[in-house]
Coordinates of C-alpha atoms and ligand atoms in Angstrom, one line a residue:
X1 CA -10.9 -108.8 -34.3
X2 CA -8.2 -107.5 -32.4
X3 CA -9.1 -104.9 -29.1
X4 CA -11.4 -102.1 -29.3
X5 CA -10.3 -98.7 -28.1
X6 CA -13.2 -98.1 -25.7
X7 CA -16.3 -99.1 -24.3
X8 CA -19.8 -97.9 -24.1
X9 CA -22.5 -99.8 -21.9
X10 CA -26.0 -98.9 -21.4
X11 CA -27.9 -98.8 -25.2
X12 CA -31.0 -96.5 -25.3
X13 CA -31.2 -93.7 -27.7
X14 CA -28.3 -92.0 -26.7
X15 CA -26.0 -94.1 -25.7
X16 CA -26.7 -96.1 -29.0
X17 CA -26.1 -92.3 -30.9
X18 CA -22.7 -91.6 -28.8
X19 CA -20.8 -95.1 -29.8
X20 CA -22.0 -94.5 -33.5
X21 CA -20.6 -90.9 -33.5
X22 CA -17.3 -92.3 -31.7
X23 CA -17.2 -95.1 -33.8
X24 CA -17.6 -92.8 -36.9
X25 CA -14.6 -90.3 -36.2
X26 CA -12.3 -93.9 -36.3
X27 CA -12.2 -95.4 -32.6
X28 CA -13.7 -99.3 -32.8
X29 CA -15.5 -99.5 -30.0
X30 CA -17.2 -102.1 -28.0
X31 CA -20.8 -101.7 -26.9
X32 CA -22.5 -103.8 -24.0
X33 CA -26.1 -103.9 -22.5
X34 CA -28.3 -106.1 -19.9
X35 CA -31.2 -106.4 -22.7
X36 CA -28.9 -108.0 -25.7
X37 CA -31.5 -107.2 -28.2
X38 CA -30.5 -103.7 -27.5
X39 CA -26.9 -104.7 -28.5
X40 CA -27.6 -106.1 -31.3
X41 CA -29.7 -103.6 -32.5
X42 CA -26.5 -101.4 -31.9
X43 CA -24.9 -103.2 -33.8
X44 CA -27.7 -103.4 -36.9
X45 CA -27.3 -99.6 -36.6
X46 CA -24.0 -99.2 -37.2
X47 CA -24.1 -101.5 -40.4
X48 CA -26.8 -99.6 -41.5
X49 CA -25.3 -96.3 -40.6
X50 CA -22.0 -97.2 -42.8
X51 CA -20.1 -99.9 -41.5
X52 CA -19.0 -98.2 -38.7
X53 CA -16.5 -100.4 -36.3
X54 CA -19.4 -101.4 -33.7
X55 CA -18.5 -105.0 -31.5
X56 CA -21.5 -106.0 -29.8
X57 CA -21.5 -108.6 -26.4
X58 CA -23.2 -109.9 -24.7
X59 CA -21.9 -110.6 -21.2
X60 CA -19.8 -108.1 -19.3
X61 CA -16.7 -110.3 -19.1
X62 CA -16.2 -110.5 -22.5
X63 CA -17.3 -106.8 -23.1
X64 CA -15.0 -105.7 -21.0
X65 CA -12.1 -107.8 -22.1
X66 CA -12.7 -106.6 -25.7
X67 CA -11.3 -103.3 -24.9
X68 CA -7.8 -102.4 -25.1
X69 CA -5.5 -101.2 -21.6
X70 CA -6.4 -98.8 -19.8
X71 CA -9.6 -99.6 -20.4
X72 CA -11.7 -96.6 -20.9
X73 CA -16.2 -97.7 -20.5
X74 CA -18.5 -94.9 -20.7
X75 CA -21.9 -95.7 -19.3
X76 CA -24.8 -94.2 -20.4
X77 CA -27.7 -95.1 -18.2
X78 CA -30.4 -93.7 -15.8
X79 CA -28.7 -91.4 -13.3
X80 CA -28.8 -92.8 -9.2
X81 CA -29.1 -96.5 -8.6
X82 CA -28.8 -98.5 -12.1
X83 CA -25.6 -96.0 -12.4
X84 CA -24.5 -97.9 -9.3
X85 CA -25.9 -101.6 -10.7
X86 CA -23.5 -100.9 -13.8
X87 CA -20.5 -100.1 -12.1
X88 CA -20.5 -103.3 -9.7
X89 CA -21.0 -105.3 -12.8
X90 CA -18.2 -103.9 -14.7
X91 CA -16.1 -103.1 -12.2
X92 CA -16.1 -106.9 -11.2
X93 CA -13.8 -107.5 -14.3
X94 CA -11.7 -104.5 -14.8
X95 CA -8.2 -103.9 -13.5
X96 CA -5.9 -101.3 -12.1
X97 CA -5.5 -97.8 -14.0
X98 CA -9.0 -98.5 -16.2
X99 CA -11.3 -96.0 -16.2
X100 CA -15.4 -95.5 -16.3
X101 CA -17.4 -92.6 -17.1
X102 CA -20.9 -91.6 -16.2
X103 CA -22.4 -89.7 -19.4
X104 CA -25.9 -89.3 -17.1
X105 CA -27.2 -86.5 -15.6
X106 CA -25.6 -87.7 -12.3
X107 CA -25.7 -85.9 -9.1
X108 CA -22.2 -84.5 -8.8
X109 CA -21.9 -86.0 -5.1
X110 CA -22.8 -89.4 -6.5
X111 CA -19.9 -88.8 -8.8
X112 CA -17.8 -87.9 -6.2
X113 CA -18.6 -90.7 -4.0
X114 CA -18.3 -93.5 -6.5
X115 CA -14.7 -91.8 -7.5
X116 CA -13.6 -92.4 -4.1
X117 CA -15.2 -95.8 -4.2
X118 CA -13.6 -97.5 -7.5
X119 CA -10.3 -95.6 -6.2
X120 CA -10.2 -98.4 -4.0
X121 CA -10.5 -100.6 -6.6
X122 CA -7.6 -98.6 -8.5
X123 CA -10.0 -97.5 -11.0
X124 CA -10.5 -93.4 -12.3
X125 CA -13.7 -91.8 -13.2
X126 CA -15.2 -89.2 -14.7
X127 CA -18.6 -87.7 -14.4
X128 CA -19.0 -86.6 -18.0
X129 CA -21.9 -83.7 -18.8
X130 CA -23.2 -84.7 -22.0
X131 CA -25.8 -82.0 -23.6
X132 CA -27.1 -81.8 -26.8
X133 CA -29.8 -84.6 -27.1
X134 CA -30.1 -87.5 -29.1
X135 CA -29.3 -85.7 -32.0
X136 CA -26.0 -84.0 -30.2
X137 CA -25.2 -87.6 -29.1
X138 CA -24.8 -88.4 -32.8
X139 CA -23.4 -85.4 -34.3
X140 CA -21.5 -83.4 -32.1
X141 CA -22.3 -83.1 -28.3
X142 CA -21.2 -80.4 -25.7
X143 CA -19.0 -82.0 -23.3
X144 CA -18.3 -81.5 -19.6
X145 CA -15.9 -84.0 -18.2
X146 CA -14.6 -83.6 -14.5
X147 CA -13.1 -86.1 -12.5
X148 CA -9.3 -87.8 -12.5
X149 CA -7.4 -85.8 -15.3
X150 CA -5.3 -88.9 -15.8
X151 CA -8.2 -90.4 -17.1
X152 CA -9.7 -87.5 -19.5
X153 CA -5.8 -87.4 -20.6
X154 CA -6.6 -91.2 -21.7
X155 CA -9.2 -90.5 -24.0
X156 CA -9.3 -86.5 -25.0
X157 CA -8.4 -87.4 -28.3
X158 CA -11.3 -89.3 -28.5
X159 CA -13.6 -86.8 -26.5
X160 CA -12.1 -84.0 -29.3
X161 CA -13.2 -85.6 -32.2
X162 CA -16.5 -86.6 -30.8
X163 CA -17.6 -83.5 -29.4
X164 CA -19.5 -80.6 -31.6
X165 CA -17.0 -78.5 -33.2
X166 CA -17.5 -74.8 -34.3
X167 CA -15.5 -72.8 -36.2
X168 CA -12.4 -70.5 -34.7
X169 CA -13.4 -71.8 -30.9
X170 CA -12.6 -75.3 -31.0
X171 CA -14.2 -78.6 -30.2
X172 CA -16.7 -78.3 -27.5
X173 CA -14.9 -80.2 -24.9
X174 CA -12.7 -79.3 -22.1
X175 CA -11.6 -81.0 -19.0
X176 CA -13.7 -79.1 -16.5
X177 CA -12.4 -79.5 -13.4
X178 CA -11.6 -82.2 -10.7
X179 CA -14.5 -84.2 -8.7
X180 CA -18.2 -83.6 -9.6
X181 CA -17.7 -80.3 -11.3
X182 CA -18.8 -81.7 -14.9
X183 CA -21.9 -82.9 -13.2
X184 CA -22.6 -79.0 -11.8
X185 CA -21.5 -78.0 -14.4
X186 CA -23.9 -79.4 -16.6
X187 CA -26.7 -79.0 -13.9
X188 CA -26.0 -75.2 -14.1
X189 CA -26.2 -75.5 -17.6
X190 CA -29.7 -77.3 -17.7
X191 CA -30.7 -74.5 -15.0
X192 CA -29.6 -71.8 -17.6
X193 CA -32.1 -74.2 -20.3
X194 CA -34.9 -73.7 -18.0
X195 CA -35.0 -69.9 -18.0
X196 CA -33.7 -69.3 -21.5
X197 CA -37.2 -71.4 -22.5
X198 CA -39.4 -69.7 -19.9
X199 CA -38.0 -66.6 -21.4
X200 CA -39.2 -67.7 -24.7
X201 CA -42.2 -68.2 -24.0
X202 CA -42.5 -65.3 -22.1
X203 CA -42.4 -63.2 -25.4
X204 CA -44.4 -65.6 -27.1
X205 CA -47.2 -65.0 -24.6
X206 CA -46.6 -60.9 -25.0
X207 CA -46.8 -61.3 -28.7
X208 CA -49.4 -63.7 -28.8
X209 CA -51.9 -62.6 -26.0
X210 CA -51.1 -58.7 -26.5
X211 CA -49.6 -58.3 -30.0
X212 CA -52.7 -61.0 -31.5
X213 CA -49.8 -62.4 -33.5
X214 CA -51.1 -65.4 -35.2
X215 CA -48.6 -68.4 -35.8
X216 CA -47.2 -67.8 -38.8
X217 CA -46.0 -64.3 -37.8
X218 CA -44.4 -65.8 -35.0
X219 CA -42.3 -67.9 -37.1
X220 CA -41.2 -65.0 -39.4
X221 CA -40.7 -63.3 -35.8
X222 CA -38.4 -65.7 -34.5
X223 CA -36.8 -66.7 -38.0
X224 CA -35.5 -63.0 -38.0
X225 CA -34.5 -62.7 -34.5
X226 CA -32.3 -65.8 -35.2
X227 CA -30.1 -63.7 -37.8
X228 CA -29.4 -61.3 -35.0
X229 CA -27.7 -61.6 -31.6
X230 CA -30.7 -64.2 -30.6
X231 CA -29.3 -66.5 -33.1
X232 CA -29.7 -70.1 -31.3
X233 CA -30.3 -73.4 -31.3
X234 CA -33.8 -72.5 -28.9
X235 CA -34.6 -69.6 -30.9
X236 CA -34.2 -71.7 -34.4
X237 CA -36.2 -74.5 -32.9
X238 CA -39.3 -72.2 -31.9
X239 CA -39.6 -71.1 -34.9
X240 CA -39.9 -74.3 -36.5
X241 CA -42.5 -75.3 -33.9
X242 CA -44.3 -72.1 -35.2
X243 CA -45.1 -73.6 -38.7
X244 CA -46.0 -77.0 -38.0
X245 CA -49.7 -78.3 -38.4
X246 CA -51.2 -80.3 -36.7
X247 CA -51.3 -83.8 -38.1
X248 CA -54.6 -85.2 -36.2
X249 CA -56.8 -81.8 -36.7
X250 CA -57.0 -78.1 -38.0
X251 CA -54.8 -75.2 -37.4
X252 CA -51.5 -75.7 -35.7
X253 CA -49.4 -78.4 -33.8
X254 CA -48.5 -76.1 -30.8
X255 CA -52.1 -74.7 -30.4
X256 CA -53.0 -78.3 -29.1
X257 CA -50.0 -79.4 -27.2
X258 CA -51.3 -79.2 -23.1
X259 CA -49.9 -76.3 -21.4
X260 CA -48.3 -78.2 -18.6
X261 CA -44.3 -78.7 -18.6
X262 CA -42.6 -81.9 -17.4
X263 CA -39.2 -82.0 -15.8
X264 CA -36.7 -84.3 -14.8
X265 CA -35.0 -82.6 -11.5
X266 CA -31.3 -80.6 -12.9
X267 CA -33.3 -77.8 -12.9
X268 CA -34.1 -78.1 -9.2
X269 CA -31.2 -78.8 -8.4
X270 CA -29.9 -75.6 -9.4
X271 CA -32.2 -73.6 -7.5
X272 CA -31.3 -75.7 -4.9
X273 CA -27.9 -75.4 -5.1
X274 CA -28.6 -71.9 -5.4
X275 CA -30.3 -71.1 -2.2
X276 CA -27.5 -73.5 -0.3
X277 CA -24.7 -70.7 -2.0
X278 CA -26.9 -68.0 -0.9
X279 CA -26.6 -67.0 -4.5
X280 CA -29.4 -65.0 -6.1
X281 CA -30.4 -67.2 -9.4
X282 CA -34.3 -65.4 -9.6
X283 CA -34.7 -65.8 -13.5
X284 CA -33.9 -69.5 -12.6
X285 CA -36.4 -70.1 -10.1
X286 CA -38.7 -68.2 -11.7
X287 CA -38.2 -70.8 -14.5
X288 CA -38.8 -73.2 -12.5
X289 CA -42.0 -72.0 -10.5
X290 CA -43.6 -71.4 -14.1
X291 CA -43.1 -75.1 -14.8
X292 CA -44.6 -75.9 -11.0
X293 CA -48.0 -73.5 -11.9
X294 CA -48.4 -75.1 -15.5
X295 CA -48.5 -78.7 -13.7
X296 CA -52.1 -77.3 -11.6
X297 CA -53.8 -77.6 -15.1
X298 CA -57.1 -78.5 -13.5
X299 CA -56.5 -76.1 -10.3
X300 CA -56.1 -73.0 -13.3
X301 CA -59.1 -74.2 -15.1
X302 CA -61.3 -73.9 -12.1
X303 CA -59.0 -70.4 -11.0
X304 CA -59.8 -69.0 -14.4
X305 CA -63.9 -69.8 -13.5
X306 CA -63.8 -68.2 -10.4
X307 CA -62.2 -64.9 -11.5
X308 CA -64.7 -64.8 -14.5
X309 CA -68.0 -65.2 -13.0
X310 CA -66.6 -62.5 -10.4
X311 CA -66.3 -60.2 -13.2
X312 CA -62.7 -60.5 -13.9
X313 CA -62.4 -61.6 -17.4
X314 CA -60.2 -60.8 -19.8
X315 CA -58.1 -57.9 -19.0
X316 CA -56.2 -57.3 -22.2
X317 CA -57.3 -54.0 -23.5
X318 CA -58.6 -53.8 -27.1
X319 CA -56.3 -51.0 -27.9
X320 CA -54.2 -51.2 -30.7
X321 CA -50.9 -51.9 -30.5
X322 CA -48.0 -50.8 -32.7
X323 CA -46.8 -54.6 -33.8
X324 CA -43.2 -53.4 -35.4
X325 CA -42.9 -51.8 -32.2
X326 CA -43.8 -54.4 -29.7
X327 CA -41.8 -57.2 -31.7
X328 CA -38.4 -55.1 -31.6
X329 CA -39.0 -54.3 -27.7
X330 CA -39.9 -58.0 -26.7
X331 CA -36.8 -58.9 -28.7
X332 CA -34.8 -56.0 -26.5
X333 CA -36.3 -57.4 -23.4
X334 CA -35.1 -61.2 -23.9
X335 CA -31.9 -60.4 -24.9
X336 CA -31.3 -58.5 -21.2
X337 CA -33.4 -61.1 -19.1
X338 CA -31.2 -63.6 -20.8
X339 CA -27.9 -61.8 -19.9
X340 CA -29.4 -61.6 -16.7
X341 CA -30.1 -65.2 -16.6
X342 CA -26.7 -66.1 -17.8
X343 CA -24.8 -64.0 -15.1
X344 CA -26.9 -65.6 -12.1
X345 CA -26.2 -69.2 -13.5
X346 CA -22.1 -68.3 -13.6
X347 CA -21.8 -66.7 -10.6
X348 CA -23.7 -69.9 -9.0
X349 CA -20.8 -71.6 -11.1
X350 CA -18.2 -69.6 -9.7
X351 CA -19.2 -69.7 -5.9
X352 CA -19.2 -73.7 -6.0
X353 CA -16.0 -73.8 -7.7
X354 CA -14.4 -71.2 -4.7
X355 CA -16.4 -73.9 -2.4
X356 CA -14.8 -77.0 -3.7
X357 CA -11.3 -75.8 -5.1
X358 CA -12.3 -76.2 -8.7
X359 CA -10.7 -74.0 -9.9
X360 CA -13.2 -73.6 -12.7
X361 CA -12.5 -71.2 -16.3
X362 CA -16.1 -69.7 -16.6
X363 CA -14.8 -68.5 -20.3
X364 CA -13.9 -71.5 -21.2
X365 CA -17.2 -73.0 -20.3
X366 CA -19.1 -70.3 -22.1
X367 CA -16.8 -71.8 -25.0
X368 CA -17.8 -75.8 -24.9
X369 CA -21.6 -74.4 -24.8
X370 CA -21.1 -72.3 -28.1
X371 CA -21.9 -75.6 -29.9
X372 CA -23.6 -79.1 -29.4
X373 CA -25.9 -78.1 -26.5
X374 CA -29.4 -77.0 -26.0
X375 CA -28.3 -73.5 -25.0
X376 CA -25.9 -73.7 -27.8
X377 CA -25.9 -69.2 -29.1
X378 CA -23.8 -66.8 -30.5
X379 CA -24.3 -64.8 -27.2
X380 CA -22.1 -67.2 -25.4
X381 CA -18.6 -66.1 -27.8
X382 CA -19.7 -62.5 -26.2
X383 CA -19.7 -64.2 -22.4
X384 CA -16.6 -66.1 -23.0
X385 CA -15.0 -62.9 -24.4
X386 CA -16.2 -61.3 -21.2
X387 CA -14.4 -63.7 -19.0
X388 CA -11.1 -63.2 -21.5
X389 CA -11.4 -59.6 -20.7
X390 CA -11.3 -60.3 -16.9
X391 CA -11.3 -63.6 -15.5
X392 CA -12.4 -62.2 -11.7
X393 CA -15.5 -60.5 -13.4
X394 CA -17.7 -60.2 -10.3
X395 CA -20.9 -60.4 -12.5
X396 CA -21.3 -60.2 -16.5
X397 CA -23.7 -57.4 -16.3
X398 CA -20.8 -55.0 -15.4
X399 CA -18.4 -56.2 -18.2
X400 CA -18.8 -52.9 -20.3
X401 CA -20.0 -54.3 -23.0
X402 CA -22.6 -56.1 -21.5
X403 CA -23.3 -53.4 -19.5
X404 CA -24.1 -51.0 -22.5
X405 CA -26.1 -53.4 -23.7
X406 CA -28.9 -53.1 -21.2
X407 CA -28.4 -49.7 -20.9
X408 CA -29.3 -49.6 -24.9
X409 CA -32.2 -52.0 -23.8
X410 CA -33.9 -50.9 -20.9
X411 CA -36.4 -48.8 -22.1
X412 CA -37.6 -51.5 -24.0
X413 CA -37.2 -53.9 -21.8
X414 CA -39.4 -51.7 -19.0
X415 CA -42.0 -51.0 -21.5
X416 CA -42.4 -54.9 -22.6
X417 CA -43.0 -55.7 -18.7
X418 CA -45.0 -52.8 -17.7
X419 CA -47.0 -53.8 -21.0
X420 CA -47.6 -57.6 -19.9
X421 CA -48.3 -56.3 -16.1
X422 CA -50.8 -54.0 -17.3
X423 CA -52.3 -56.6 -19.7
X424 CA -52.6 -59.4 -16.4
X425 CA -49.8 -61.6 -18.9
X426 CA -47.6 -62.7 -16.6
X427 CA -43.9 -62.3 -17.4
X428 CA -42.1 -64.4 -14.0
X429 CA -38.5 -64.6 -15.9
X430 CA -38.1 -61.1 -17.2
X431 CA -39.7 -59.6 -14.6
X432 CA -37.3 -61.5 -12.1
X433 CA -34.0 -60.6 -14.5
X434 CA -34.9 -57.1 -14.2
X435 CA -35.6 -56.7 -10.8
X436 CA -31.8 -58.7 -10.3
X437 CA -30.5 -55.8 -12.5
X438 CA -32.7 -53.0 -11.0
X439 CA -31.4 -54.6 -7.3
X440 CA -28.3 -55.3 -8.1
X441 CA -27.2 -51.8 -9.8
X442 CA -28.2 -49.8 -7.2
X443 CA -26.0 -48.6 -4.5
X444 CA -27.9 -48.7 -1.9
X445 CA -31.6 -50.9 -1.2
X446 CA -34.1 -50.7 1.4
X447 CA -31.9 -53.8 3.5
X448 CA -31.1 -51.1 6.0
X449 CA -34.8 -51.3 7.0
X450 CA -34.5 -55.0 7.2
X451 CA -31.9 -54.7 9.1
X452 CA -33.4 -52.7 12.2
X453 CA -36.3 -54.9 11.8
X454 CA -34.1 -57.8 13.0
X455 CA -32.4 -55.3 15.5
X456 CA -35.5 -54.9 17.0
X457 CA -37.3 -57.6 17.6
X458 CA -34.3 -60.1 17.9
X459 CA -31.0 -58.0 19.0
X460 CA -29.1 -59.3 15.4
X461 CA -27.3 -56.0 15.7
X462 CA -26.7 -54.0 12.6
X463 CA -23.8 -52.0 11.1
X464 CA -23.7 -48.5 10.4
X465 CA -22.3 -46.5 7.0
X466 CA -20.8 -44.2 8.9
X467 CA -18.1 -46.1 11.6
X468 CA -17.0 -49.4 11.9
X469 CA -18.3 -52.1 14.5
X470 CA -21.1 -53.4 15.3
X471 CA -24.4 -52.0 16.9
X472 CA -27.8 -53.0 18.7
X473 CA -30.3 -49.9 19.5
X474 CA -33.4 -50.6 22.5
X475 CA -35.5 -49.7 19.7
X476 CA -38.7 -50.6 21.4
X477 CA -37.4 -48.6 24.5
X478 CA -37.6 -45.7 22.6
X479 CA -40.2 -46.2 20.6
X480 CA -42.2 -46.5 23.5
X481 CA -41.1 -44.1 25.8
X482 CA -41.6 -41.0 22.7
X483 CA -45.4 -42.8 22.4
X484 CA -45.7 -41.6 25.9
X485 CA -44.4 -38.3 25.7
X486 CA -46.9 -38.1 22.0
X487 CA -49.8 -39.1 24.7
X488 CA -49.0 -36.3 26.8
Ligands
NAG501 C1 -29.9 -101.9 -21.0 O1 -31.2 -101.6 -21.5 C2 -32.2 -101.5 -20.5 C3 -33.5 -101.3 -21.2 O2 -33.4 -100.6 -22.4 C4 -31.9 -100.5 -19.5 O3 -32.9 -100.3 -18.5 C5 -30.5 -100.7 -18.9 O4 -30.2 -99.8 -17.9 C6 -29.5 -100.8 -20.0 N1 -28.1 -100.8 -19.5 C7 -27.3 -101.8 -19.1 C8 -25.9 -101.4 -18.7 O5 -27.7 -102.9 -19.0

């Protein structure tokens, strides 16, 4: 066998799924793991799967050595310390101008740190985003490489077969920026995944608990919505989950699943990352605090006792509801939380890019995400067209078209909310997108107040609408003194 064009090193499901699909699209490639039965499973796979060119080793010498100059190894392993076991080992036997790349869901300061440290060695790197699951992995992932640019140059012809591709836009892959900005970028991205699902859920609780829409008409619910400008990968997947039955007992699968969501940390991150910006990213966090309350199970069981034996039952009333009605306004309402949601999650983009000198094409990402990825949607073509329009957008929701959108939609989006309120359903992601729009639209909000609060008690000073500089008023001098004079 002569050498392989690339390597891969680190074999569970995905990494396995990305050298098949790179392997497939004609690049032999070389595959390496600690546990060798993992290799050679690999390599059992890609018999199986149709011959594809798939070398197996054992040893990271020889791994490494089987793969042509410059050496390009991806690594696909568990994000912090074993990313940082991986590189010592291969870096031990690779030479000047060869290049490694992180496919985890690395911290993007790891990645920058570990680019500064193999520079010494005279290696590149790339922290590569890598969405799309297992099943992206093998078919078609979005990718977000960022890092040396002499390294993506090495291997985009690879990364542009590999990636998802979707008609008129391209293969979903772009070199994203230098440093860590793939890794943000795909943090912001998992951030975006966190309130699109809350969202969804959100009017699957409003349908459910106030519409009484049983299962199956949630599927056909969510089957049409996909034909329309909700068309998604989420949207599709939801209403699959809808008409799947439960294989150990009656009724349906997703009645029985416990209502307590699990998470890994990107989304935490974001909000993180967020609050350090001081950018507002409520839908986000809202997200996220949904995902915190659903872990107190046992706390909610006893919460719901408590508020029942005081008399506080159910609170949905048993009036009819006008179904066509309430499914076409919940529909309204999660397309303008999500356009919401999508706004806060590129501006958080955009301020770390005018942080670090990224010099990061929002469009462009909204373009890689329009395939592969969990948030993979039609809507994105409309936010990459609003970025084409004008690049130094200060927020999607004032991109006219985006902007008549919610004006079409807010009725329905305030009567959806209002509804749920009224009902006790919680709605945390809508109700936090619309209180972004209804804060961020208006000219002027009650901050003024705020702002002789902090006057007062601390002398923060304040400015004034009406002439420049800057002020502080004795406002408890005053107070005080006309007290007296009331007293009189
Ligand atoms: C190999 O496989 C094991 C177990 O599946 C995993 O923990 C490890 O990180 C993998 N990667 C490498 C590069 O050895």
């Amino acid at each position: 066998m002569g050498l392989t064009r690339i390597g891969l090193a680190g074999l569970a499901v995905m990494g396995q799924n990305l050298a098949l699909n790179i392997a497939e699209k004609g690049f032999p490639i070389s595959v390496y793991n600690r546990t060798t039965s993992k290799v050679d499973e690999t390599v059992e796979r890609a018999k199986v799967e149709g011959n594809l060119p798939v070398y197996g080793f054992h040893d990271p010498a020889s791994f490494v050595h089987s793969i042509q100059k410059p050496r390009v190894i991806i690594i696909l392993v568990k994000a912090g310390a074993p990313v940082d076991q991986t590189i010592a080992t291969l870096s031990a036997h690779m030479e000047e101008g060869d290049c490694i790349i992180d496919g985890g869901n690395e911290w993007y300061e790891n990645t920058e740190r570990r680019e500064k440290a193999v520079a010494e060695l005279g290696l590149l790197y790339l922290g590569m985003g890598v969405s799309g699951g297992e099943d992206g992995a093998r078919n078609g992932p979005s990718l977000m490489p960022g890092g040396s640019y002499e390294a993506y140059k090495n291997i985009e012809d690879i990364l542009l077969k590999v990636a998802a591709q979707v008609p008129d836009s391209g293969p979903c892959v772009t070199y994203v920026g230098k440093g860590g900005s793939g890794n943000f970028v795909k943090m912001v991205h998992n951030g975006i995944e966190y309130g699109d699902m809350q969202l969804i859920a959100e009017a699957y609780d409003v349908l459910k608990s106030v519409g009484k829409l049983s299962n199956d008409e949630l599927q056909e619910v969510f089957s049409e919505w996909n034909k329309g400008e909700l068309l998604s990968f989420l949207i599709e997947i939801t209403s699959d989950i809808f008409g799947i039955k439960d294989d150990k007992g009656e009724g349906y699968l997703v009645d029985k699943v416990l209502d307590k969501t699990g998470m890994k940390g990107t989304g935490k991150w974001t909000v993180q990352q967020a609050a350090e910006l001081s950018v507002a990213a409520p839908t986000i966090a809202a997200s996220l605090d949904s995902r915190f309350l659903s872990g107190l199970k046992e706390e909610r069981v006893e919460a719901a006792k408590v508020f029942k034996s005081g008399g506080f039952g159910d609170i949905l009333s048993s009036q009819p509801v006008d179904k066509a009605k309430l499914i076409e306004d919940v529909r309204q309402a999660l397309y303008a939380s999500k356009i919401c949601s999508y706004a806060q999650g590129m501006n958080l983009i955009r301020a770390k890019s005018m942080e670090k000198g990224w010099d990061l094409k929002l469009g462009e990402l909204a373009r890689i995400w329009k395939g592969g990825c969990i948030i993979r949607a039609i809507f994105l073509d409309r936010i990459k067209k609003a970025y084409d329009r004008n690049p130094e957008l200060p927020s999607l929701l004032v991109d006219p078209e985006f902007a008549k959108e919610i004006l079409d939609r807010q009725s329905a989006w305030r009567r959806v909310i209002c509804l749920a309120i009224n009902a006790g359903i919680s709605t945390p992601g809508m109700s936090a997108s619309l209180a972004y729009f209804d804060t961020y639209r208006r000219e002027r909000v009650p901050a003024n107040l705020v702002q002789a609060q902090r006057d007062y008690f601390g002398a923060h000073t304040y400015e004034r609408i009406d002439m420049p500089g800057s002020f502080h008023t004795e406002w408890f001098k005053i107070a005080k003194q006309s007290k007296i004079r009331g007293h009189l």
